[in-house]
Amino acid sequence: MIDYDVLIVGGGASGFYAAIHIAEANPTYKIAILERGKEVLSKVKVSGGGRCNVTHAEFDPSELVKNYPRGEKELLGPFHTYCSGDTVAFFEERGIPLKIEEDGRMFPFSNSSQTIIDLFVREVERLNIQVLKHSTVVEINEIANDSNKFWEVVSIKKSYRCKKLLIASGSSPKIWRMVSKLGHTIEPPVPSLFTFNIKDQRISGIPGLSTDATVEVLPQRTFQPKITIKLTSKVSEKVLLTSEGPILITHWGMSGPAILKLSAWGAKLLNECDYNFRIRVNWLPDYHMEAVINLLFEIKDVEAKRTILRTKAVDIPRRLWTNLVRASGISEDLKWADATKIQLENLANQLTRCEFNVTGKSTFKEEFVTAGGVALNEINFKTFESKIHQNLFFAGEVINVDAITGGFNFQNAWTSGYIAAQGIAKIK
């Protein structure tokens, strides 16, 4: 049995960040990080396409929390304690300035996640924090010995003992099962941040095209047995979820910020639908259908002799316009003057109320985010300590907190790691 003051389960962003702050706040502590793999900080490595989206340039806690489908209420206090500006200061004080991109995402000037990894590795070496790789944890026990309590952590290699334990293992089902055995409630994990699989001629042959749109998730017409909510015989067309922003057409369907927001906010709902559902897209988010119909009739008078297909009447990419015109039943040689009321209404419908069937999901790049984890009401968010066990702390994605894409998930890792570190560093 090897003794430590603090053990951290998980060699990811929140684990390393917490370890550094614990050692700085209390240099007398003997600290070790247990990592199951041969490499640490693997998620940092792939973040932001290998550039590491460190945080987001939203410095107001009240606005920042709005990017967290789970954890919005609970993170307000923590963000008042440690927010994006504190993260920026942490890296800049250690020689890594960050830059802000147009969409608010923040990256190191090097544009390389290795810069962040190298910093963390240097810091834990400087602070004499041990990093124990290939140390998969198989058991966690709370042991009482002569009125003293400590934590026993058993890995595939050795057994360890510590006074204070931080679980920063990310989305690990095995660790969640161990935490559950300690009496904690685990909210069932479901994927978050994923793209929509759609096979449809209207978006076929135009991958890489991006445009702003409003997207709505509609109720299912055929309800799956998995859904147990009692329903009336008449299905309401009330929109379940809505999002606005850029949509990216891909080879397999749709991605982009508008889609990713829906995937995050609708993580549980869309999982219950088994990722088969309908969406409705307004390719002209500033206009409703009636306004577009009126616009098309005005164009019919002005551009009477020109063909509809070759006259891009609205501000959308030309290839998308072509596909939507064809989907409206309008032939390539039909002139505006010859278009019927029904044809123009069909076109307006395709432009503003364009429905698609989603038939599955795909992981967004290499970034896999999970909704679910340790129940939020069982954590003291002033310290990120367990309300059930003293000297047991949590940080990062192991708890039921997740965010939309843009650096927000990392900010949760930094904030929870920092605050947990302050709680751990105090002598009890």
Short mmCIF file of C-alpha atoms in Angstrom, two decimals:
data_model
loop_
_atom_site.label_atom_id
_atom_site.label_comp_id
_atom_site.label_asym_id
_atom_site.label_seq_id
_atom_site.Cartn_x
_atom_site.Cartn_y
_atom_site.Cartn_z
CA MET A 1 0.00 0.00 0.00
CA ILE A 2 1.51 3.31 -1.14
CA ASP A 3 0.43 6.43 0.76
CA TYR A 4 -0.37 9.83 -0.75
CA ASP A 5 -2.04 12.95 0.56
CA VAL A 6 -4.04 13.30 -2.66
CA LEU A 7 -4.83 10.89 -5.47
CA ILE A 8 -6.40 12.04 -8.72
CA VAL A 9 -8.14 9.47 -10.89
CA GLY A 10 -7.83 10.60 -14.50
CA GLY A 11 -4.99 12.20 -16.41
CA GLY A 12 -7.08 14.62 -18.41
CA ALA A 13 -7.61 18.38 -18.45
CA SER A 14 -9.42 18.75 -15.11
CA GLY A 15 -7.13 16.25 -13.35
CA PHE A 16 -3.92 17.99 -14.37
CA TYR A 17 -5.35 21.45 -13.74
CA ALA A 18 -6.46 20.45 -10.26
CA ALA A 19 -3.13 18.76 -9.46
CA ILE A 20 -1.18 21.89 -10.37
CA HIS A 21 -3.38 24.13 -8.23
CA ILE A 22 -3.35 21.72 -5.27
CA ALA A 23 0.46 21.62 -5.30
CA GLU A 24 0.73 25.39 -5.59
CA ALA A 25 -1.76 25.97 -2.76
CA ASN A 26 -0.24 23.32 -0.50
CA PRO A 27 3.35 22.38 -1.48
CA THR A 28 3.60 19.87 1.37
CA TYR A 29 1.10 17.49 -0.20
CA LYS A 30 2.27 14.31 -1.88
CA ILE A 31 0.15 14.04 -5.04
CA ALA A 32 -0.26 11.41 -7.76
CA ILE A 33 -2.35 11.22 -10.93
CA LEU A 34 -3.55 7.77 -11.99
CA GLU A 35 -3.99 7.47 -15.76
CA ARG A 36 -5.28 4.29 -17.35
CA GLY A 37 -3.63 4.83 -20.75
CA LYS A 38 -0.10 5.18 -22.02
CA GLU A 39 -0.65 8.88 -22.80
CA VAL A 40 -2.10 11.72 -20.73
CA LEU A 41 -4.30 14.60 -21.89
CA SER A 42 -5.53 12.71 -24.96
CA LYS A 43 -8.70 14.80 -25.24
CA VAL A 44 -6.65 18.00 -25.12
CA LYS A 45 -4.60 16.60 -27.99
CA VAL A 46 -7.54 16.35 -30.42
CA SER A 47 -9.53 19.36 -29.24
CA GLY A 48 -10.26 22.04 -31.80
CA GLY A 49 -8.85 19.97 -34.64
CA GLY A 50 -5.54 19.65 -32.83
CA ARG A 51 -5.35 23.34 -31.93
CA CYS A 52 -6.98 23.04 -28.45
CA ASN A 53 -9.99 25.30 -27.99
CA VAL A 54 -8.87 26.33 -24.49
CA THR A 55 -11.89 28.44 -23.52
CA HIS A 56 -14.39 30.98 -24.88
CA ALA A 57 -14.20 34.76 -24.78
CA GLU A 58 -17.34 35.09 -22.65
CA PHE A 59 -16.26 36.72 -19.41
CA ASP A 60 -19.67 37.32 -17.81
CA PRO A 61 -20.65 34.32 -15.64
CA SER A 62 -24.36 35.01 -16.18
CA GLU A 63 -23.90 34.72 -19.95
CA LEU A 64 -21.34 31.94 -19.80
CA VAL A 65 -23.69 29.52 -18.00
CA LYS A 66 -26.21 29.77 -20.84
CA ASN A 67 -23.97 27.47 -22.87
CA TYR A 68 -24.46 24.52 -20.52
CA PRO A 69 -27.56 22.36 -21.13
CA ARG A 70 -26.76 20.51 -17.91
CA GLY A 71 -25.16 22.54 -15.13
CA GLU A 72 -26.41 26.02 -16.06
CA LYS A 73 -27.78 26.79 -12.58
CA GLU A 74 -25.05 24.98 -10.64
CA LEU A 75 -22.09 26.60 -12.44
CA LEU A 76 -23.12 30.21 -11.86
CA GLY A 77 -21.46 30.37 -8.44
CA PRO A 78 -18.29 28.54 -9.54
CA PHE A 79 -17.92 30.85 -12.56
CA HIS A 80 -18.11 33.87 -10.25
CA THR A 81 -15.17 32.30 -8.40
CA TYR A 82 -13.16 31.19 -11.43
CA CYS A 83 -14.14 32.20 -14.96
CA SER A 84 -12.71 32.49 -18.48
CA GLY A 85 -10.56 35.48 -17.58
CA ASP A 86 -8.85 33.48 -14.84
CA THR A 87 -8.13 30.71 -17.35
CA VAL A 88 -6.57 33.21 -19.75
CA ALA A 89 -4.42 34.58 -16.90
CA PHE A 90 -3.28 31.07 -15.90
CA PHE A 91 -1.89 30.34 -19.35
CA GLU A 92 -0.49 33.81 -20.01
CA GLU A 93 1.37 33.84 -16.67
CA ARG A 94 3.04 30.63 -17.81
CA GLY A 95 4.09 32.01 -21.19
CA ILE A 96 1.18 30.83 -23.35
CA PRO A 97 -0.90 33.76 -24.63
CA LEU A 98 -4.29 32.97 -26.12
CA LYS A 99 -5.99 34.51 -29.15
CA ILE A 100 -9.68 35.14 -29.76
CA GLU A 101 -11.24 34.06 -33.07
CA GLU A 102 -14.29 35.69 -34.66
CA ASP A 103 -16.73 33.21 -33.11
CA GLY A 104 -15.29 33.76 -29.60
CA ARG A 105 -13.28 30.55 -29.38
CA MET A 106 -9.83 30.95 -27.82
CA PHE A 107 -6.70 29.08 -28.88
CA PRO A 108 -2.99 29.29 -28.08
CA PHE A 109 -1.11 31.47 -30.57
CA SER A 110 0.88 28.40 -31.56
CA ASN A 111 -2.31 26.81 -32.96
CA SER A 112 -1.11 23.55 -31.45
CA SER A 113 -2.61 21.55 -28.60
CA GLN A 114 0.88 20.23 -27.90
CA THR A 115 1.70 23.65 -26.44
CA ILE A 116 -0.92 23.09 -23.73
CA ILE A 117 0.13 19.48 -23.13
CA ASP A 118 3.81 20.45 -22.81
CA LEU A 119 2.91 23.14 -20.28
CA PHE A 120 0.95 20.75 -18.08
CA VAL A 121 3.69 18.12 -18.21
CA ARG A 122 6.32 20.73 -17.28
CA GLU A 123 4.21 22.03 -14.41
CA VAL A 124 3.57 18.64 -12.80
CA GLU A 125 7.29 17.84 -13.07
CA ARG A 126 8.20 21.19 -11.50
CA LEU A 127 5.76 20.58 -8.66
CA ASN A 128 6.87 16.97 -8.08
CA ILE A 129 3.46 15.53 -8.91
CA GLN A 130 3.72 11.88 -9.87
CA VAL A 131 1.96 10.72 -13.05
CA LEU A 132 1.32 6.98 -12.95
CA LYS A 133 0.42 5.75 -16.44
CA HIS A 134 -1.00 2.33 -17.32
CA SER A 135 -2.77 2.49 -13.95
CA THR A 136 -6.37 1.54 -14.64
CA VAL A 137 -8.39 1.85 -11.43
CA VAL A 138 -10.41 -1.28 -10.59
CA GLU A 139 -11.67 -0.51 -7.09
CA ILE A 140 -12.33 2.46 -4.80
CA ASN A 141 -13.08 1.96 -1.10
CA GLU A 142 -13.53 4.21 1.91
CA ILE A 143 -11.66 2.67 4.84
CA ALA A 144 -12.08 3.53 8.53
CA ASN A 145 -9.04 2.83 10.72
CA ASP A 146 -8.84 3.86 14.39
CA SER A 147 -11.34 6.69 13.88
CA ASN A 148 -9.36 7.87 10.84
CA LYS A 149 -10.87 7.58 7.39
CA PHE A 150 -8.93 7.28 4.18
CA TRP A 151 -9.46 6.25 0.60
CA GLU A 152 -8.11 3.02 -0.87
CA VAL A 153 -7.64 3.08 -4.64
CA VAL A 154 -6.72 -0.21 -6.29
CA SER A 155 -5.21 -0.19 -9.78
CA ILE A 156 -4.26 -3.10 -12.02
CA LYS A 157 -0.68 -2.59 -10.79
CA LYS A 158 -0.75 -1.51 -7.15
CA SER A 159 -2.91 -0.36 -4.26
CA TYR A 160 -2.78 3.20 -2.99
CA ARG A 161 -4.07 5.05 0.03
CA CYS A 162 -4.86 8.76 0.33
CA LYS A 163 -6.53 11.27 2.60
CA LYS A 164 -8.28 13.10 -0.21
CA LEU A 165 -9.50 11.69 -3.52
CA LEU A 166 -10.42 13.58 -6.69
CA ILE A 167 -12.33 11.75 -9.41
CA ALA A 168 -11.59 13.44 -12.76
CA SER A 169 -12.04 10.43 -15.01
CA GLY A 170 -14.31 11.97 -17.65
CA SER A 171 -16.99 9.78 -19.20
CA SER A 172 -15.82 6.45 -17.81
CA PRO A 173 -18.60 3.89 -17.27
CA LYS A 174 -16.30 1.76 -15.08
CA ILE A 175 -15.51 4.66 -12.74
CA TRP A 176 -19.17 5.68 -12.67
CA ARG A 177 -20.03 2.15 -11.47
CA MET A 178 -17.47 2.47 -8.67
CA VAL A 179 -18.85 5.87 -7.67
CA SER A 180 -22.34 4.42 -7.73
CA LYS A 181 -21.24 1.69 -5.28
CA LEU A 182 -20.16 4.51 -2.95
CA GLY A 183 -23.76 5.67 -2.83
CA HIS A 184 -23.79 8.36 -5.52
CA THR A 185 -26.51 8.62 -8.15
CA ILE A 186 -25.28 8.44 -11.74
CA GLU A 187 -27.44 10.12 -14.37
CA PRO A 188 -27.45 7.68 -17.34
CA PRO A 189 -24.92 8.85 -19.95
CA VAL A 190 -26.05 9.73 -23.47
CA PRO A 191 -24.05 11.27 -26.32
CA SER A 192 -23.96 15.03 -26.71
CA LEU A 193 -22.39 17.11 -29.51
CA PHE A 194 -23.10 15.00 -32.57
CA THR A 195 -24.02 15.62 -36.19
CA PHE A 196 -27.24 14.52 -37.93
CA ASN A 197 -27.29 11.76 -40.53
CA ILE A 198 -29.65 12.72 -43.36
CA LYS A 199 -30.05 11.22 -46.83
CA ASP A 200 -31.96 13.68 -49.00
CA GLN A 201 -31.61 14.91 -52.57
CA ARG A 202 -31.98 18.52 -51.46
CA ILE A 203 -28.59 18.42 -49.70
CA SER A 204 -27.00 15.80 -51.93
CA GLY A 205 -23.91 16.76 -53.91
CA ILE A 206 -23.20 19.97 -51.95
CA PRO A 207 -20.94 18.93 -49.03
CA GLY A 208 -18.93 21.76 -47.54
CA LEU A 209 -21.67 24.31 -48.12
CA SER A 210 -22.42 26.48 -45.10
CA THR A 211 -25.23 28.96 -44.49
CA ASP A 212 -27.19 30.49 -41.61
CA ALA A 213 -30.55 28.92 -40.84
CA THR A 214 -33.08 28.21 -38.13
CA VAL A 215 -33.54 24.54 -37.28
CA GLU A 216 -36.44 23.05 -35.34
CA VAL A 217 -36.87 19.52 -34.00
CA LEU A 218 -40.43 18.35 -34.61
CA PRO A 219 -42.47 15.72 -32.74
CA GLN A 220 -42.29 12.19 -34.07
CA ARG A 221 -45.13 10.97 -36.20
CA THR A 222 -44.45 7.38 -35.22
CA PHE A 223 -43.56 7.07 -31.58
CA GLN A 224 -41.03 4.51 -30.43
CA PRO A 225 -41.83 2.01 -27.63
CA LYS A 226 -38.95 3.52 -25.64
CA ILE A 227 -41.01 6.66 -25.03
CA THR A 228 -43.43 6.06 -22.17
CA ILE A 229 -45.06 9.49 -21.89
CA LYS A 230 -48.85 9.29 -22.32
CA LEU A 231 -49.93 11.02 -25.49
CA THR A 232 -53.25 12.10 -26.93
CA SER A 233 -54.29 10.54 -30.22
CA LYS A 234 -53.60 13.79 -32.03
CA VAL A 235 -49.90 14.59 -32.29
CA SER A 236 -49.12 18.23 -31.60
CA GLU A 237 -46.81 20.01 -34.05
CA LYS A 238 -45.38 22.05 -31.22
CA VAL A 239 -41.66 22.48 -31.81
CA LEU A 240 -39.56 20.50 -29.33
CA LEU A 241 -36.23 22.31 -29.81
CA THR A 242 -35.02 25.22 -31.88
CA SER A 243 -31.63 26.67 -32.79
CA GLU A 244 -30.25 29.33 -35.11
CA GLY A 245 -26.81 29.69 -36.64
CA PRO A 246 -24.59 28.27 -39.37
CA ILE A 247 -25.46 24.86 -40.82
CA LEU A 248 -22.74 22.86 -42.57
CA ILE A 249 -23.81 20.35 -45.22
CA THR A 250 -21.68 17.20 -45.00
CA HIS A 251 -21.37 13.96 -46.95
CA TRP A 252 -23.53 12.25 -44.34
CA GLY A 253 -26.01 15.01 -43.49
CA MET A 254 -25.78 18.20 -41.44
CA SER A 255 -23.35 19.66 -38.93
CA GLY A 256 -22.32 23.15 -37.86
CA PRO A 257 -23.13 25.25 -34.76
CA ALA A 258 -26.92 25.22 -35.22
CA ILE A 259 -27.00 21.42 -35.38
CA LEU A 260 -24.49 20.93 -32.55
CA LYS A 261 -26.54 23.19 -30.26
CA LEU A 262 -29.59 21.00 -30.89
CA SER A 263 -27.57 17.85 -30.21
CA ALA A 264 -26.40 19.24 -26.86
CA TRP A 265 -29.69 20.68 -25.62
CA GLY A 266 -31.64 17.70 -26.95
CA ALA A 267 -29.17 14.99 -25.86
CA LYS A 268 -31.68 13.02 -23.78
CA LEU A 269 -34.71 13.69 -25.99
CA LEU A 270 -32.96 12.62 -29.19
CA ASN A 271 -31.56 9.54 -27.46
CA GLU A 272 -35.12 8.56 -26.51
CA CYS A 273 -36.03 8.90 -30.19
CA ASP A 274 -33.18 6.50 -31.03
CA TYR A 275 -31.84 9.34 -33.23
CA ASN A 276 -34.72 9.04 -35.69
CA PHE A 277 -36.67 12.29 -35.82
CA ARG A 278 -37.77 15.16 -38.05
CA ILE A 279 -36.27 18.61 -38.35
CA ARG A 280 -37.59 21.69 -40.11
CA VAL A 281 -35.13 24.17 -41.58
CA ASN A 282 -35.76 27.81 -42.44
CA TRP A 283 -32.94 28.69 -44.83
CA LEU A 284 -34.01 32.36 -44.51
CA PRO A 285 -34.07 32.84 -40.72
CA ASP A 286 -35.03 36.51 -40.98
CA TYR A 287 -38.21 35.74 -42.96
CA HIS A 288 -41.39 33.70 -42.47
CA MET A 289 -43.16 31.84 -45.25
CA GLU A 290 -45.79 34.50 -46.04
CA ALA A 291 -43.13 37.18 -46.48
CA VAL A 292 -41.18 34.94 -48.86
CA ILE A 293 -44.30 34.17 -50.91
CA ASN A 294 -44.87 37.91 -51.34
CA LEU A 295 -41.21 38.37 -52.31
CA LEU A 296 -41.40 35.62 -54.94
CA PHE A 297 -44.50 37.18 -56.51
CA GLU A 298 -42.69 40.53 -56.72
CA ILE A 299 -39.76 38.82 -58.43
CA LYS A 300 -42.22 37.11 -60.80
CA ASP A 301 -43.18 40.56 -62.10
CA VAL A 302 -39.65 42.01 -62.22
CA GLU A 303 -37.80 38.99 -63.65
CA ALA A 304 -40.65 37.66 -65.80
CA LYS A 305 -38.47 36.53 -68.75
CA ARG A 306 -35.73 34.84 -66.75
CA THR A 307 -35.77 31.23 -65.59
CA ILE A 308 -36.34 30.60 -61.91
CA LEU A 309 -33.47 28.12 -61.63
CA ARG A 310 -30.90 30.67 -62.81
CA THR A 311 -32.30 33.58 -60.80
CA LYS A 312 -31.14 33.25 -57.20
CA ALA A 313 -33.85 35.39 -55.65
CA VAL A 314 -32.75 35.13 -52.01
CA ASP A 315 -29.51 35.23 -50.05
CA ILE A 316 -28.58 31.55 -49.89
CA PRO A 317 -25.76 29.66 -51.67
CA ARG A 318 -26.51 29.09 -55.35
CA ARG A 319 -26.14 25.31 -55.22
CA LEU A 320 -28.68 25.14 -52.40
CA TRP A 321 -31.05 27.40 -54.34
CA THR A 322 -30.79 25.08 -57.35
CA ASN A 323 -31.60 22.01 -55.25
CA LEU A 324 -34.56 23.66 -53.55
CA VAL A 325 -36.00 24.92 -56.83
CA ARG A 326 -35.86 21.40 -58.24
CA ALA A 327 -37.42 20.00 -55.07
CA SER A 328 -40.31 22.42 -55.57
CA GLY A 329 -41.25 20.68 -58.84
CA ILE A 330 -40.00 23.57 -60.97
CA SER A 331 -38.36 22.58 -64.25
CA GLU A 332 -35.01 24.02 -65.33
CA ASP A 333 -36.52 26.08 -68.17
CA LEU A 334 -39.56 27.45 -66.31
CA LYS A 335 -39.66 31.24 -66.44
CA TRP A 336 -40.89 33.40 -63.62
CA ALA A 337 -43.77 34.66 -65.76
CA ASP A 338 -45.06 31.10 -66.23
CA ALA A 339 -44.80 30.01 -62.58
CA THR A 340 -48.12 29.15 -60.94
CA LYS A 341 -49.17 30.23 -57.47
CA ILE A 342 -48.79 26.63 -56.23
CA GLN A 343 -45.24 26.37 -57.61
CA LEU A 344 -44.15 29.59 -55.91
CA GLU A 345 -45.81 28.52 -52.66
CA ASN A 346 -43.96 25.21 -52.90
CA LEU A 347 -40.68 27.09 -53.36
CA ALA A 348 -41.42 29.36 -50.40
CA ASN A 349 -42.17 26.24 -48.35
CA GLN A 350 -38.81 24.69 -49.30
CA LEU A 351 -37.04 27.92 -48.39
CA THR A 352 -38.67 28.42 -45.00
CA ARG A 353 -40.25 25.12 -43.89
CA CYS A 354 -37.93 22.51 -45.35
CA GLU A 355 -38.43 19.19 -43.52
CA PHE A 356 -35.83 16.40 -43.29
CA ASN A 357 -35.82 12.97 -41.68
CA VAL A 358 -32.81 12.37 -39.43
CA THR A 359 -31.82 8.70 -39.38
CA GLY A 360 -28.90 8.53 -36.98
CA LYS A 361 -25.93 10.50 -35.65
CA SER A 362 -22.18 10.77 -36.15
CA THR A 363 -19.48 11.89 -33.72
CA PHE A 364 -18.44 15.52 -34.18
CA LYS A 365 -14.83 15.29 -35.36
CA GLU A 366 -12.81 13.57 -32.61
CA GLU A 367 -14.60 15.39 -29.82
CA PHE A 368 -16.90 13.02 -27.96
CA VAL A 369 -18.90 14.69 -25.21
CA THR A 370 -21.34 12.89 -22.93
CA ALA A 371 -24.38 14.15 -21.04
CA GLY A 372 -24.74 12.30 -17.75
CA GLY A 373 -22.62 11.51 -14.72
CA VAL A 374 -22.64 12.16 -10.99
CA ALA A 375 -25.94 13.80 -10.00
CA LEU A 376 -25.57 17.54 -9.50
CA ASN A 377 -27.60 17.65 -6.28
CA GLU A 378 -25.03 15.37 -4.63
CA ILE A 379 -22.14 17.82 -5.09
CA ASN A 380 -21.26 20.93 -3.09
CA PHE A 381 -20.45 23.42 -5.85
CA LYS A 382 -18.57 25.70 -3.47
CA THR A 383 -15.85 23.04 -3.23
CA PHE A 384 -16.89 20.30 -5.71
CA GLU A 385 -16.84 17.92 -2.75
CA SER A 386 -19.27 15.05 -2.42
CA LYS A 387 -22.23 15.70 -0.13
CA ILE A 388 -22.20 11.99 0.74
CA HIS A 389 -18.52 11.41 1.51
CA GLN A 390 -16.05 13.80 3.10
CA ASN A 391 -12.75 14.24 1.21
CA LEU A 392 -14.19 12.88 -2.04
CA PHE A 393 -14.16 15.45 -4.84
CA PHE A 394 -15.23 15.53 -8.49
CA ALA A 395 -14.09 17.63 -11.47
CA GLY A 396 -14.77 17.77 -15.18
CA GLU A 397 -17.04 15.60 -17.24
CA VAL A 398 -17.42 12.88 -14.60
CA ILE A 399 -20.27 15.01 -13.20
CA ASN A 400 -23.52 15.64 -15.06
CA VAL A 401 -22.32 18.84 -16.76
CA ASP A 402 -21.80 19.34 -20.48
CA ALA A 403 -21.76 22.25 -22.89
CA ILE A 404 -22.13 23.19 -26.52
CA THR A 405 -19.02 23.35 -28.67
CA GLY A 406 -16.74 26.40 -28.47
CA GLY A 407 -14.39 25.89 -25.52
CA PHE A 408 -17.12 25.68 -22.88
CA ASN A 409 -16.48 22.07 -21.88
CA PHE A 410 -12.84 22.91 -21.20
CA GLN A 411 -13.88 25.92 -19.11
CA ASN A 412 -15.94 23.58 -16.94
CA ALA A 413 -12.83 21.40 -16.58
CA TRP A 414 -10.66 24.36 -15.53
CA THR A 415 -13.23 25.85 -13.15
CA SER A 416 -14.16 22.59 -11.45
CA GLY A 417 -10.50 21.54 -11.26
CA TYR A 418 -9.47 24.85 -9.70
CA ILE A 419 -12.27 24.99 -7.12
CA ALA A 420 -11.84 21.33 -6.18
CA ALA A 421 -8.12 22.04 -5.73
CA GLN A 422 -8.84 24.85 -3.29
CA GLY A 423 -11.10 22.58 -1.27
CA ILE A 424 -8.56 19.76 -1.28
CA ALA A 425 -5.61 22.00 -0.37
CA LYS A 426 -7.22 23.14 2.87
CA ILE A 427 -6.08 21.27 5.97
CA LYS A 428 -9.00 19.45 7.60
#
